[in-house]
Coordinates of C-alpha atoms and ligand atoms in Angstrom, one line a residue:
M1 CA 2.5 -32.9 -14.8
G2 CA 5.1 -30.4 -13.5
S3 CA 8.2 -31.5 -11.6
L4 CA 6.6 -30.3 -8.3
T5 CA 3.0 -31.4 -8.7
G6 CA 1.5 -32.2 -5.3
K7 CA 4.3 -30.3 -3.5
T8 CA 3.9 -27.2 -1.3
A9 CA 6.4 -24.3 -1.1
L10 CA 7.0 -21.2 1.0
V11 CA 9.0 -18.5 -0.7
T12 CA 9.8 -15.6 1.5
G13 CA 10.0 -12.1 -0.1
A14 CA 8.0 -13.3 -3.0
S15 CA 6.0 -10.1 -3.6
R16 CA 8.7 -8.7 -5.9
G17 CA 12.0 -9.4 -7.8
I18 CA 13.7 -12.7 -7.5
G19 CA 11.2 -14.1 -5.0
R20 CA 8.3 -13.4 -7.3
A21 CA 10.1 -15.2 -10.2
I22 CA 10.8 -18.2 -7.8
A23 CA 7.1 -18.3 -6.8
E24 CA 6.0 -18.2 -10.4
R25 CA 8.4 -20.9 -11.5
L26 CA 7.6 -23.3 -8.6
G27 CA 3.9 -22.6 -9.2
R28 CA 4.3 -23.5 -12.9
E29 CA 5.9 -26.7 -11.8
G30 CA 2.8 -27.6 -9.9
A31 CA 3.6 -26.5 -6.3
L32 CA 1.1 -24.7 -4.1
V33 CA 3.1 -21.6 -3.2
A34 CA 2.8 -19.5 0.0
V35 CA 3.9 -16.0 -1.1
H36 CA 5.4 -14.3 1.8
Y37 CA 5.9 -10.5 1.9
A38 CA 6.6 -7.7 4.4
S39 CA 4.0 -5.0 3.7
N40 CA 3.4 -4.6 0.0
T41 CA 0.1 -6.4 -0.2
E42 CA -0.6 -5.2 -3.7
A43 CA 2.7 -6.6 -5.0
A44 CA 2.1 -9.9 -3.2
E45 CA -1.4 -10.2 -4.7
H46 CA 0.2 -9.6 -8.1
T47 CA 2.4 -12.6 -7.6
V48 CA -0.5 -14.7 -6.5
K49 CA -2.5 -13.7 -9.6
S50 CA 0.5 -14.4 -11.8
V51 CA 0.9 -17.9 -10.4
V52 CA -2.8 -18.6 -10.7
A53 CA -2.8 -17.2 -14.3
S54 CA -0.3 -19.8 -15.3
G55 CA -2.4 -22.6 -13.9
G56 CA -0.8 -22.8 -10.4
R57 CA -2.1 -22.2 -6.9
A58 CA -0.8 -19.6 -4.4
F59 CA -1.8 -17.6 -1.3
A60 CA -0.1 -14.5 0.3
V61 CA 1.1 -14.3 3.9
P62 CA 2.6 -11.1 5.5
A63 CA 5.2 -10.8 8.2
D64 CA 7.8 -8.1 8.7
F65 CA 11.0 -9.9 9.8
G66 CA 12.2 -6.7 11.5
T67 CA 9.5 -7.1 14.2
A68 CA 9.4 -9.5 17.2
G69 CA 7.5 -12.7 16.6
A70 CA 7.4 -12.3 12.8
V71 CA 8.4 -15.8 12.0
D72 CA 5.7 -17.2 14.3
T73 CA 3.2 -14.9 12.5
L74 CA 4.4 -16.2 9.2
F75 CA 4.1 -19.8 10.1
D76 CA 0.6 -19.4 11.6
G77 CA -0.4 -17.9 8.2
V78 CA 1.4 -20.6 6.2
R79 CA -0.2 -23.4 8.2
T80 CA -3.7 -21.9 7.8
G81 CA -3.2 -21.3 4.1
L82 CA -1.9 -24.9 3.5
R83 CA -4.8 -26.4 5.5
E84 CA -7.3 -24.4 3.5
H85 CA -5.8 -25.5 0.2
T86 CA -4.7 -29.1 0.9
G87 CA -6.4 -30.1 4.2
A88 CA -2.9 -30.6 5.8
A89 CA 0.0 -28.4 6.9
E90 CA 2.9 -30.1 5.1
L91 CA 5.6 -28.0 3.7
D92 CA 7.9 -29.6 1.1
I93 CA 10.0 -26.6 0.1
L94 CA 11.3 -23.6 1.9
V95 CA 13.0 -20.8 0.0
N96 CA 14.6 -18.2 2.3
N97 CA 14.7 -15.3 -0.2
A98 CA 13.5 -12.2 1.6
G99 CA 16.4 -9.8 2.1
I100 CA 17.4 -6.1 2.4
M101 CA 20.6 -4.4 1.3
G102 CA 22.4 -1.6 3.0
G103 CA 24.2 0.8 0.7
V104 CA 25.8 2.5 3.7
A105 CA 29.5 3.6 3.8
P106 CA 31.3 1.6 6.4
E107 CA 32.0 4.8 8.3
E108 CA 28.2 5.6 8.5
L109 CA 27.0 2.2 9.5
T110 CA 25.0 2.2 12.8
P111 CA 24.3 -0.7 15.2
D112 CA 20.6 -0.3 14.5
T113 CA 21.1 -0.7 10.7
F114 CA 23.3 -3.7 11.4
D115 CA 20.8 -5.3 13.8
R116 CA 18.0 -4.9 11.3
M117 CA 20.0 -6.4 8.5
M118 CA 20.9 -9.4 10.6
A119 CA 17.3 -9.8 11.8
V120 CA 15.8 -9.9 8.3
N121 CA 18.6 -11.6 6.4
A122 CA 19.9 -14.1 8.9
R123 CA 17.8 -14.5 12.1
A124 CA 14.5 -14.9 10.3
P125 CA 15.8 -17.5 7.8
L126 CA 17.3 -19.6 10.7
F127 CA 14.1 -19.6 12.6
A128 CA 12.0 -20.2 9.5
V129 CA 14.0 -23.4 9.0
Q130 CA 13.4 -24.3 12.6
R131 CA 9.6 -23.7 12.3
A132 CA 9.4 -25.4 8.9
L133 CA 11.1 -28.7 9.9
P134 CA 8.2 -30.2 11.9
M135 CA 6.0 -29.6 8.9
M136 CA 8.5 -30.9 6.3
P137 CA 8.3 -34.5 5.1
D138 CA 11.5 -36.5 4.4
G139 CA 12.9 -35.5 1.0
G140 CA 12.1 -31.9 1.6
R141 CA 14.1 -28.9 0.2
I142 CA 15.6 -25.8 1.9
I143 CA 17.1 -23.2 -0.3
N144 CA 18.8 -20.1 1.1
I145 CA 19.4 -17.1 -1.1
S146 CA 22.7 -15.4 -0.4
S147 CA 24.8 -13.2 -2.6
A148 CA 28.0 -13.1 -4.6
L149 CA 29.0 -10.4 -2.2
T150 CA 30.2 -13.1 0.3
R151 CA 32.9 -13.8 -2.3
M152 CA 33.8 -10.3 -3.5
A153 CA 34.2 -6.9 -1.8
L154 CA 31.8 -4.0 -1.9
P155 CA 32.5 -1.9 1.2
Q156 CA 29.2 -0.2 1.5
E157 CA 27.6 -3.6 1.8
V158 CA 29.8 -5.0 4.6
A159 CA 26.9 -5.5 7.0
Y160 CA 24.7 -7.0 4.2
A161 CA 27.6 -9.4 3.2
M162 CA 28.0 -10.4 6.9
S163 CA 24.3 -11.2 7.1
K164 CA 24.6 -13.3 3.9
A165 CA 27.7 -15.1 5.2
A166 CA 25.6 -16.0 8.2
V167 CA 22.7 -17.4 6.1
E168 CA 25.2 -19.6 4.2
M169 CA 26.0 -21.3 7.5
I170 CA 22.4 -22.5 7.7
S171 CA 23.1 -24.5 4.5
L172 CA 26.3 -26.0 5.8
H173 CA 25.2 -27.1 9.2
F174 CA 21.6 -28.1 8.5
A175 CA 22.6 -30.0 5.4
Q176 CA 24.5 -32.4 7.6
H177 CA 21.8 -32.4 10.3
L178 CA 19.0 -33.3 7.9
G179 CA 20.8 -35.7 5.5
S180 CA 19.3 -38.7 7.3
R181 CA 15.9 -37.4 6.3
G182 CA 16.8 -36.9 2.7
I183 CA 16.2 -33.1 3.1
T184 CA 18.7 -31.1 1.1
V185 CA 19.8 -27.6 2.2
N186 CA 21.7 -25.4 -0.3
T187 CA 22.7 -21.8 -0.9
V188 CA 22.1 -20.0 -4.2
A189 CA 24.1 -16.8 -4.7
P190 CA 22.9 -14.3 -7.3
G191 CA 24.9 -11.4 -8.6
V192 CA 23.3 -8.2 -9.8
T193 CA 19.8 -9.1 -10.8
D194 CA 17.1 -6.8 -12.2
N195 CA 14.6 -6.6 -9.5
G196 CA 12.9 -3.5 -11.0
S197 CA 14.8 -1.1 -8.8
E198 CA 15.1 2.6 -9.9
M199 CA 18.9 2.4 -10.0
L200 CA 18.9 -0.3 -12.7
R201 CA 16.8 1.9 -15.0
N202 CA 19.8 4.2 -15.4
P203 CA 21.5 3.0 -18.7
E204 CA 25.0 3.9 -17.6
V205 CA 24.7 2.0 -14.3
R206 CA 23.1 -0.9 -16.1
A207 CA 25.9 -1.0 -18.7
A208 CA 28.6 -0.8 -16.0
L209 CA 27.0 -3.6 -14.0
A210 CA 26.5 -5.7 -17.2
G211 CA 30.2 -5.5 -17.8
T212 CA 30.9 -7.3 -14.5
T213 CA 29.3 -10.6 -15.7
A214 CA 30.8 -13.1 -18.1
F215 CA 27.8 -12.7 -20.3
G216 CA 27.7 -9.0 -20.7
R217 CA 24.2 -8.5 -19.2
I218 CA 22.8 -8.3 -15.7
G219 CA 20.7 -11.2 -14.4
E220 CA 17.0 -11.6 -14.7
P221 CA 15.0 -12.9 -11.8
A222 CA 14.2 -16.0 -13.9
D223 CA 17.9 -16.8 -14.2
V224 CA 18.0 -17.3 -10.5
A225 CA 14.5 -18.9 -10.2
D226 CA 15.5 -21.6 -12.6
V227 CA 18.5 -22.6 -10.4
V228 CA 16.2 -22.7 -7.4
A229 CA 13.6 -24.8 -9.3
F230 CA 16.3 -27.3 -10.2
L231 CA 17.4 -27.7 -6.5
A232 CA 13.8 -27.9 -5.4
S233 CA 13.0 -30.7 -7.9
S234 CA 13.9 -34.4 -7.6
D235 CA 16.8 -33.8 -10.0
G236 CA 18.6 -31.9 -7.2
R237 CA 18.4 -34.8 -4.7
W238 CA 22.2 -35.4 -4.6
I239 CA 23.2 -31.8 -3.9
T240 CA 23.3 -30.7 -0.3
G241 CA 25.4 -28.2 1.6
G242 CA 26.2 -26.7 -1.7
W243 CA 26.9 -23.1 -2.7
L244 CA 25.6 -22.4 -6.3
D245 CA 27.0 -19.4 -8.1
A246 CA 24.0 -17.8 -9.9
S247 CA 25.8 -14.6 -10.8
G248 CA 26.4 -15.1 -14.5
G249 CA 30.2 -15.5 -13.9
T250 CA 30.6 -12.2 -11.9
L251 CA 33.2 -13.9 -9.7
L252 CA 35.4 -14.9 -12.7
G253 CA 36.6 -11.3 -12.9
T254 CA 36.2 -8.9 -15.8
S255 CA 37.3 -10.1 -19.2
A256 CA 39.1 -8.2 -21.9
R257 CA 35.8 -7.8 -23.7
Ligands
NAP301 P1 13.5 -7.1 -3.7 O1 13.0 -6.9 -5.1 O2 14.1 -5.9 -3.0 O3 12.3 -7.7 -2.8 C1 12.5 -7.9 -1.4 C2 11.5 -8.9 -0.9 O4 11.7 -9.1 0.5 C3 10.1 -8.3 -1.0 O5 9.2 -9.4 -1.2 C4 9.9 -7.7 0.3 O6 8.5 -7.6 0.7 C5 10.6 -8.6 1.3 N1 11.1 -7.9 2.4 C6 11.7 -6.7 2.5 N2 11.9 -6.3 3.7 C7 11.4 -7.3 4.5 C8 11.3 -7.5 5.9 N3 11.7 -6.5 6.8 N4 10.7 -8.6 6.4 C9 10.2 -9.5 5.5 N5 10.3 -9.4 4.2 C10 10.9 -8.3 3.7 O7 14.6 -8.3 -3.5 P2 15.5 -8.9 -4.6 O8 16.4 -7.9 -5.1 O9 14.7 -9.7 -5.6 O10 16.4 -9.9 -3.7 C11 15.9 -11.2 -3.3 C12 17.0 -11.9 -2.6 O11 18.1 -12.0 -3.4 C13 17.5 -11.1 -1.3 O12 17.8 -12.0 -0.3 C14 18.7 -10.4 -1.8 O13 19.6 -10.1 -0.8 C15 19.3 -11.4 -2.8 N6 20.1 -10.9 -3.9 C16 19.6 -9.9 -4.7 C17 20.5 -9.4 -5.7 C18 19.9 -8.4 -6.7 O14 20.8 -7.8 -7.4 N7 18.6 -8.1 -6.8 C19 21.8 -9.8 -5.8 C20 22.3 -10.8 -4.9 C21 21.4 -11.3 -3.9 P3 7.6 -6.2 0.4 O15 7.4 -6.3 -1.1 O16 6.4 -6.4 1.2 O17 8.5 -5.1 0.8

């Protein structure tokens, strides 16, 4: 029996990268996983197959958080999928992972780019929590994926970091709001993590970024997924309103290594 046998989970942005690793890990622990994605159906189906291949259960649900009504669309799909698989629409675990980065010099940032970043990275997670709560039994789990960039400067990601600072407020305020129901709400903040992006295939870039962590390597999606799985399990019951650094010590500063 896995630590999440009989539980249900929604992982947003689970078609690729960190979200896929979270879906795979929660699935291995026995949770039925709703694999949310924006538009990459093939990648989402890959995640579903991977969960099923390791003995778990999963289904995919699309919704582009940059469009109006996306969170409602998502939850319609999640409820339908949960009912099909379990006969009920109970959601034990919500992982707000979907996110987009900017990579735009502060001078070049436009209001449209900023609005899109806030819509996907902050507005959608807030309303996902709101929609999830009526479906969530006492003892549920909410985990918001932020970034180490709310604690260190990278000027071309100022809008991204602002959106992640906003998502961290969900953990702070909802943790207190939901304590009486035994629902924990926490933030996990990764540093550079290999999500398969082209940039990270460049050996020089990779080596430079590896040098920013305490361990001399960049993070793997599973490094972050394991932290999320801990918070999602009963072992994480006494942690709420927390901010967990899952950056491999990036915030410690560079060593003399
Ligand atoms: P990724 O590989 O770029 O995957 C992004 C996921 O989000 C995909 O599932 C994608 O769906 C979905 N998504 C993209 N745009 C969306 C939209 N408009 N509406 C709804 N969903 C959308 O992501 P990642 O690098 O693993 O990052 C996962 C989370 O960790 C993000 O919140 C990110 O900010 C955070 N993080 C990442 C790093 C890192 O170095 N990778 C570091 C710190 C924090 P499709 O496949 O359909 O496009």
